[in-house]
Amino acid sequence: MIIASTIEEVRAQVCQWKKEGFTIGLVPTMGYLHEGHASLAKKAVSLCDKTVASVFVNPIQFGPTEDLDAYPRDFSHDCNILADCGIDMVFHPTPEEMYASDFCTYVDMEHLTTQLCGKSRPIHFRGVCTVVSKLFHIVTPDKAFFGEKDAQQLAVVRRMVRDLSFGIEIVGCPIVREADGLAKSSRNTYLNSEERQAALILSKTVNLGKSLIEKGQRDANALTAAMKENILTEPLARIDYVDAVDGVTMQPVSQLKGQILVAMAVYIGKTRLIDNFSVTL
Ligand code: AMP
């Protein structure tokens, strides 16, 4: 597995691969990898001739009070996981390699970024769209792989690719969970044992939401109210949001019909965790 830290190295290798007629896959990550990331990497390797994974904690998607400095990092462990998945090249740039000191060009998106995580993280999706655009220009993949764990991010990337004509196929991959249901996340490492137990309220509430819809609930407010009530039974939990939105536009709905995303962000202690499910009704 090639480890590249400069844009130039990536471009040269990808150029060579393209000359040889290989298709290219890209798996963008922030590192501290777990089985969720590995599932994306394996999917990419299975569908593309050559696969690049990026490991980069993108500073411009973190707000001033967020956990950029504390974000967990373990690059050698990440390389072991990526090598096991069959990744051909890891791109691990420094922030300076990605952002010149006078960097001032951003990719911003309206509408889809105003709800859900965009409400409490106002600059987040500008940072995501900008870094993903840069990675797309650097790697020029045929396909790029994103997890449904970050469902709004997946919708935003799909829209950006369409609106800006990137010509890249975006492949969404299902949420990978711990045996007890907690969605795998690099941020789970922040949880102490009491919080780890309390964090189960997210996946339990996802299951509650699904079962209410299965039983016929079609009123979005009634659904999210029941889900919020369930979360509040956990004393360590503090709700950021629980919302039902249109699965494409990310705008709130009152009636559950068509493609729906039900998403939540919940603080467990100081750790903000997300979870979601999608349904088509
Ligand atoms: P991150 O390193 O958190 O930025 O995540 C990198 C990619 O892995 C994103 O596309 C995430 O949606 C995806 N991902 C993270 N956790 C999971 C998970 N538990 N299941 C599936 N995909 C995931």
mmCIF file of C-alpha atoms in Angstrom, residues 16-212:
data_model
loop_
_atom_site.group_PDB
_atom_site.id
_atom_site.type_symbol
_atom_site.label_atom_id
_atom_site.label_comp_id
_atom_site.label_asym_id
_atom_site.label_seq_id
_atom_site.Cartn_x
_atom_site.Cartn_y
_atom_site.Cartn_z
ATOM 1 C CA GLN A 16 -0.267 6.242 -14.091
ATOM 2 C CA TRP A 17 -3.215 4.045 -13.068
ATOM 3 C CA LYS A 18 -5.522 5.826 -15.516
ATOM 4 C CA LYS A 19 -3.004 5.321 -18.344
ATOM 5 C CA GLU A 20 -3.164 1.613 -17.544
ATOM 6 C CA GLY A 21 -6.941 1.760 -17.868
ATOM 7 C CA PHE A 22 -7.818 1.228 -14.205
ATOM 8 C CA THR A 23 -10.958 2.618 -12.579
ATOM 9 C CA ILE A 24 -10.381 4.595 -9.372
ATOM 10 C CA GLY A 25 -12.332 4.530 -6.092
ATOM 11 C CA LEU A 26 -12.078 7.070 -3.271
ATOM 12 C CA VAL A 27 -12.957 6.599 0.412
ATOM 13 C CA PRO A 28 -12.657 9.893 2.318
ATOM 14 C CA THR A 29 -12.180 9.555 6.104
ATOM 15 C CA MET A 30 -10.939 11.481 9.098
ATOM 16 C CA GLY A 31 -9.063 8.446 10.405
ATOM 17 C CA TYR A 32 -9.276 6.579 13.717
ATOM 18 C CA LEU A 33 -10.814 3.900 11.590
ATOM 19 C CA HIS A 34 -13.274 1.213 12.664
ATOM 20 C CA GLU A 35 -15.400 -1.433 10.942
ATOM 21 C CA GLY A 36 -17.720 1.264 9.557
ATOM 22 C CA HIS A 37 -14.854 2.796 7.576
ATOM 23 C CA ALA A 38 -13.603 -0.693 6.696
ATOM 24 C CA SER A 39 -16.979 -1.555 5.164
ATOM 25 C CA LEU A 40 -16.644 1.453 2.817
ATOM 26 C CA ALA A 41 -13.066 0.500 1.970
ATOM 27 C CA LYS A 42 -14.015 -3.126 1.206
ATOM 28 C CA LYS A 43 -16.950 -2.038 -0.941
ATOM 29 C CA ALA A 44 -14.678 0.354 -2.853
ATOM 30 C CA VAL A 45 -12.027 -2.322 -3.388
ATOM 31 C CA SER A 46 -14.709 -4.721 -4.651
ATOM 32 C CA LEU A 47 -16.055 -2.212 -7.207
ATOM 33 C CA CYS A 48 -12.913 -0.382 -8.387
ATOM 34 C CA ASP A 49 -9.570 -1.492 -9.873
ATOM 35 C CA LYS A 50 -7.557 0.863 -7.650
ATOM 36 C CA THR A 51 -8.768 2.456 -4.424
ATOM 37 C CA VAL A 52 -7.492 5.514 -2.594
ATOM 38 C CA ALA A 53 -8.482 6.215 1.021
ATOM 39 C CA SER A 54 -7.847 9.638 2.507
ATOM 40 C CA VAL A 55 -7.109 10.122 6.193
ATOM 41 C CA PHE A 56 -7.417 13.805 7.014
ATOM 42 C CA VAL A 57 -8.972 15.559 10.005
ATOM 43 C CA ASN A 58 -10.355 18.497 8.059
ATOM 44 C CA PRO A 59 -9.969 21.619 10.219
ATOM 45 C CA ILE A 60 -12.417 23.780 8.248
ATOM 46 C CA GLN A 61 -15.408 21.559 9.024
ATOM 47 C CA PHE A 62 -15.009 22.047 12.787
ATOM 48 C CA GLY A 63 -16.571 25.054 14.519
ATOM 49 C CA PRO A 64 -14.512 27.101 16.988
ATOM 50 C CA THR A 65 -15.954 25.291 20.026
ATOM 51 C CA GLU A 66 -15.788 21.790 18.509
ATOM 52 C CA ASP A 67 -13.387 18.915 19.068
ATOM 53 C CA LEU A 68 -10.743 19.474 16.338
ATOM 54 C CA ASP A 69 -7.764 19.216 18.698
ATOM 55 C CA ALA A 70 -9.243 16.361 20.718
ATOM 56 C CA TYR A 71 -10.328 14.368 17.639
ATOM 57 C CA PRO A 72 -8.704 10.913 18.006
ATOM 58 C CA ARG A 73 -5.841 10.022 15.684
ATOM 59 C CA ASP A 74 -3.870 6.776 15.155
ATOM 60 C CA PHE A 75 -2.427 6.721 11.654
ATOM 61 C CA SER A 76 -0.430 3.494 11.921
ATOM 62 C CA HIS A 77 -3.514 1.591 13.126
ATOM 63 C CA ASP A 78 -5.493 3.182 10.255
ATOM 64 C CA CYS A 79 -2.880 1.947 7.759
ATOM 65 C CA ASN A 80 -3.152 -1.601 9.107
ATOM 66 C CA ILE A 81 -6.930 -1.561 8.660
ATOM 67 C CA LEU A 82 -6.735 -0.049 5.164
ATOM 68 C CA ALA A 83 -4.032 -2.506 4.053
ATOM 69 C CA ASP A 84 -6.196 -5.410 5.300
ATOM 70 C CA CYS A 85 -9.090 -4.047 3.219
ATOM 71 C CA GLY A 86 -6.918 -4.056 0.077
ATOM 72 C CA ILE A 87 -6.607 -0.268 -0.297
ATOM 73 C CA ASP A 88 -3.937 0.659 -2.857
ATOM 74 C CA MET A 89 -3.013 4.137 -1.658
ATOM 75 C CA VAL A 90 -3.584 6.212 1.482
ATOM 76 C CA PHE A 91 -3.547 9.981 1.129
ATOM 77 C CA HIS A 92 -2.559 11.519 4.454
ATOM 78 C CA PRO A 93 -1.878 15.215 3.900
ATOM 79 C CA THR A 94 -1.026 17.841 6.489
ATOM 80 C CA PRO A 95 -3.478 20.742 6.900
ATOM 81 C CA GLU A 96 -0.833 22.959 5.226
ATOM 82 C CA GLU A 97 -0.739 20.667 2.187
ATOM 83 C CA MET A 98 -4.514 21.039 1.792
ATOM 84 C CA TYR A 99 -4.903 24.702 2.787
ATOM 85 C CA ALA A 100 -2.382 27.379 1.880
ATOM 86 C CA SER A 101 -2.099 30.040 4.572
ATOM 87 C CA ASP A 102 -4.041 32.472 2.345
ATOM 88 C CA PHE A 103 -6.671 29.889 1.285
ATOM 89 C CA CYS A 104 -9.968 31.708 0.660
ATOM 90 C CA THR A 105 -12.093 29.623 -1.732
ATOM 91 C CA TYR A 106 -14.964 27.525 -0.400
ATOM 92 C CA VAL A 107 -17.762 25.381 -1.794
ATOM 93 C CA ASP A 108 -20.970 26.362 -0.065
ATOM 94 C CA MET A 109 -24.429 24.820 -0.374
ATOM 95 C CA GLU A 110 -27.828 26.324 0.356
ATOM 96 C CA HIS A 111 -31.056 24.613 1.474
ATOM 97 C CA LEU A 112 -29.861 21.048 2.181
ATOM 98 C CA THR A 113 -27.448 22.358 4.820
ATOM 99 C CA THR A 114 -29.891 24.489 6.815
ATOM 100 C CA GLN A 115 -31.527 21.645 8.764
ATOM 101 C CA LEU A 116 -30.387 18.808 11.059
ATOM 102 C CA CYS A 117 -26.620 19.049 11.744
ATOM 103 C CA GLY A 118 -26.428 22.279 9.721
ATOM 104 C CA LYS A 119 -28.476 24.073 12.408
ATOM 105 C CA SER A 120 -26.059 23.446 15.246
ATOM 106 C CA ARG A 121 -22.923 23.254 13.057
ATOM 107 C CA PRO A 122 -23.333 26.272 10.742
ATOM 108 C CA ILE A 123 -19.952 26.055 8.942
ATOM 109 C CA HIS A 124 -19.710 22.264 8.947
ATOM 110 C CA PHE A 125 -21.060 21.490 5.482
ATOM 111 C CA ARG A 126 -19.096 24.307 3.849
ATOM 112 C CA GLY A 127 -15.991 22.599 5.211
ATOM 113 C CA VAL A 128 -17.192 19.169 4.071
ATOM 114 C CA CYS A 129 -18.110 20.354 0.549
ATOM 115 C CA THR A 130 -14.798 22.176 0.206
ATOM 116 C CA VAL A 131 -12.609 19.276 1.323
ATOM 117 C CA VAL A 132 -14.594 16.690 -0.642
ATOM 118 C CA SER A 133 -14.324 18.888 -3.759
ATOM 119 C CA LYS A 134 -10.579 19.141 -3.267
ATOM 120 C CA LEU A 135 -10.279 15.367 -2.805
ATOM 121 C CA PHE A 136 -12.369 14.817 -5.934
ATOM 122 C CA HIS A 137 -10.067 17.130 -7.929
ATOM 123 C CA ILE A 138 -6.917 15.522 -6.517
ATOM 124 C CA VAL A 139 -7.950 11.868 -6.886
ATOM 125 C CA THR A 140 -10.388 12.219 -9.840
ATOM 126 C CA PRO A 141 -12.183 8.998 -8.830
ATOM 127 C CA ASP A 142 -14.829 7.198 -10.865
ATOM 128 C CA LYS A 143 -16.697 6.290 -7.668
ATOM 129 C CA ALA A 144 -16.575 7.698 -4.125
ATOM 130 C CA PHE A 145 -17.901 5.919 -1.028
ATOM 131 C CA PHE A 146 -19.745 7.537 1.880
ATOM 132 C CA GLY A 147 -21.574 6.082 4.879
ATOM 133 C CA GLU A 148 -25.288 6.391 5.581
ATOM 134 C CA LYS A 149 -24.227 7.011 9.187
ATOM 135 C CA ASP A 150 -23.733 10.636 8.047
ATOM 136 C CA ALA A 151 -26.962 10.707 6.062
ATOM 137 C CA GLN A 152 -27.106 14.475 5.617
ATOM 138 C CA GLN A 153 -23.484 14.512 4.446
ATOM 139 C CA LEU A 154 -24.311 11.792 1.911
ATOM 140 C CA ALA A 155 -27.283 13.817 0.597
ATOM 141 C CA VAL A 156 -25.149 16.983 0.464
ATOM 142 C CA VAL A 157 -22.332 15.246 -1.429
ATOM 143 C CA ARG A 158 -24.787 13.718 -3.902
ATOM 144 C CA ARG A 159 -26.291 17.161 -4.525
ATOM 145 C CA MET A 160 -22.897 18.830 -4.859
ATOM 146 C CA VAL A 161 -21.795 16.227 -7.412
ATOM 147 C CA ARG A 162 -24.973 16.830 -9.403
ATOM 148 C CA ASP A 163 -24.949 20.637 -9.121
ATOM 149 C CA LEU A 164 -21.254 21.028 -9.937
ATOM 150 C CA SER A 165 -21.186 18.237 -12.568
ATOM 151 C CA PHE A 166 -18.359 16.266 -10.978
ATOM 152 C CA GLY A 167 -19.274 13.159 -12.975
ATOM 153 C CA ILE A 168 -18.451 10.874 -10.030
ATOM 154 C CA GLU A 169 -20.731 8.066 -8.865
ATOM 155 C CA ILE A 170 -21.512 8.381 -5.150
ATOM 156 C CA VAL A 171 -22.018 5.029 -3.442
ATOM 157 C CA GLY A 172 -23.839 5.069 -0.088
ATOM 158 C CA CYS A 173 -22.952 2.298 2.404
ATOM 159 C CA PRO A 174 -25.135 1.048 5.296
ATOM 160 C CA ILE A 175 -24.491 1.967 8.952
ATOM 161 C CA VAL A 176 -22.234 -0.515 10.747
ATOM 162 C CA ARG A 177 -23.165 -0.999 14.415
ATOM 163 C CA GLU A 178 -21.654 -2.515 17.544
ATOM 164 C CA ALA A 179 -23.237 -5.805 18.653
ATOM 165 C CA ASP A 180 -25.490 -3.900 21.079
ATOM 166 C CA GLY A 181 -26.711 -1.490 18.400
ATOM 167 C CA LEU A 182 -24.563 1.616 18.927
ATOM 168 C CA ALA A 183 -23.509 3.025 15.550
ATOM 169 C CA LYS A 184 -19.732 2.746 15.241
ATOM 170 C CA SER A 185 -18.067 6.144 15.433
ATOM 171 C CA SER A 186 -14.570 7.457 16.074
ATOM 172 C CA ARG A 187 -16.188 9.680 18.700
ATOM 173 C CA ASN A 188 -17.403 6.662 20.727
ATOM 174 C CA THR A 189 -13.898 6.640 22.167
ATOM 175 C CA TYR A 190 -14.781 9.794 24.156
ATOM 176 C CA LEU A 191 -17.411 7.861 26.158
ATOM 177 C CA ASN A 192 -16.675 6.503 29.634
ATOM 178 C CA SER A 193 -18.333 3.216 30.555
ATOM 179 C CA GLU A 194 -21.447 4.837 32.019
ATOM 180 C CA GLU A 195 -21.824 7.058 28.956
ATOM 181 C CA ARG A 196 -21.198 4.111 26.624
ATOM 182 C CA GLN A 197 -24.196 2.376 28.205
ATOM 183 C CA ALA A 198 -26.290 5.566 28.033
ATOM 184 C CA ALA A 199 -25.391 5.999 24.331
ATOM 185 C CA LEU A 200 -27.564 2.974 23.530
ATOM 186 C CA ILE A 201 -30.532 5.333 23.788
ATOM 187 C CA LEU A 202 -29.772 6.493 20.218
ATOM 188 C CA SER A 203 -30.091 3.102 18.519
ATOM 189 C CA LYS A 204 -32.992 2.135 20.805
ATOM 190 C CA THR A 205 -34.754 5.305 19.678
ATOM 191 C CA VAL A 206 -34.010 4.510 16.034
ATOM 192 C CA ASN A 207 -35.687 1.141 16.602
ATOM 193 C CA LEU A 208 -38.626 2.812 18.347
ATOM 194 C CA GLY A 209 -39.038 5.216 15.401
ATOM 195 C CA LYS A 210 -38.955 2.358 12.903
ATOM 196 C CA SER A 211 -41.527 0.351 14.858
ATOM 197 C CA LEU A 212 -43.890 3.326 15.218
#
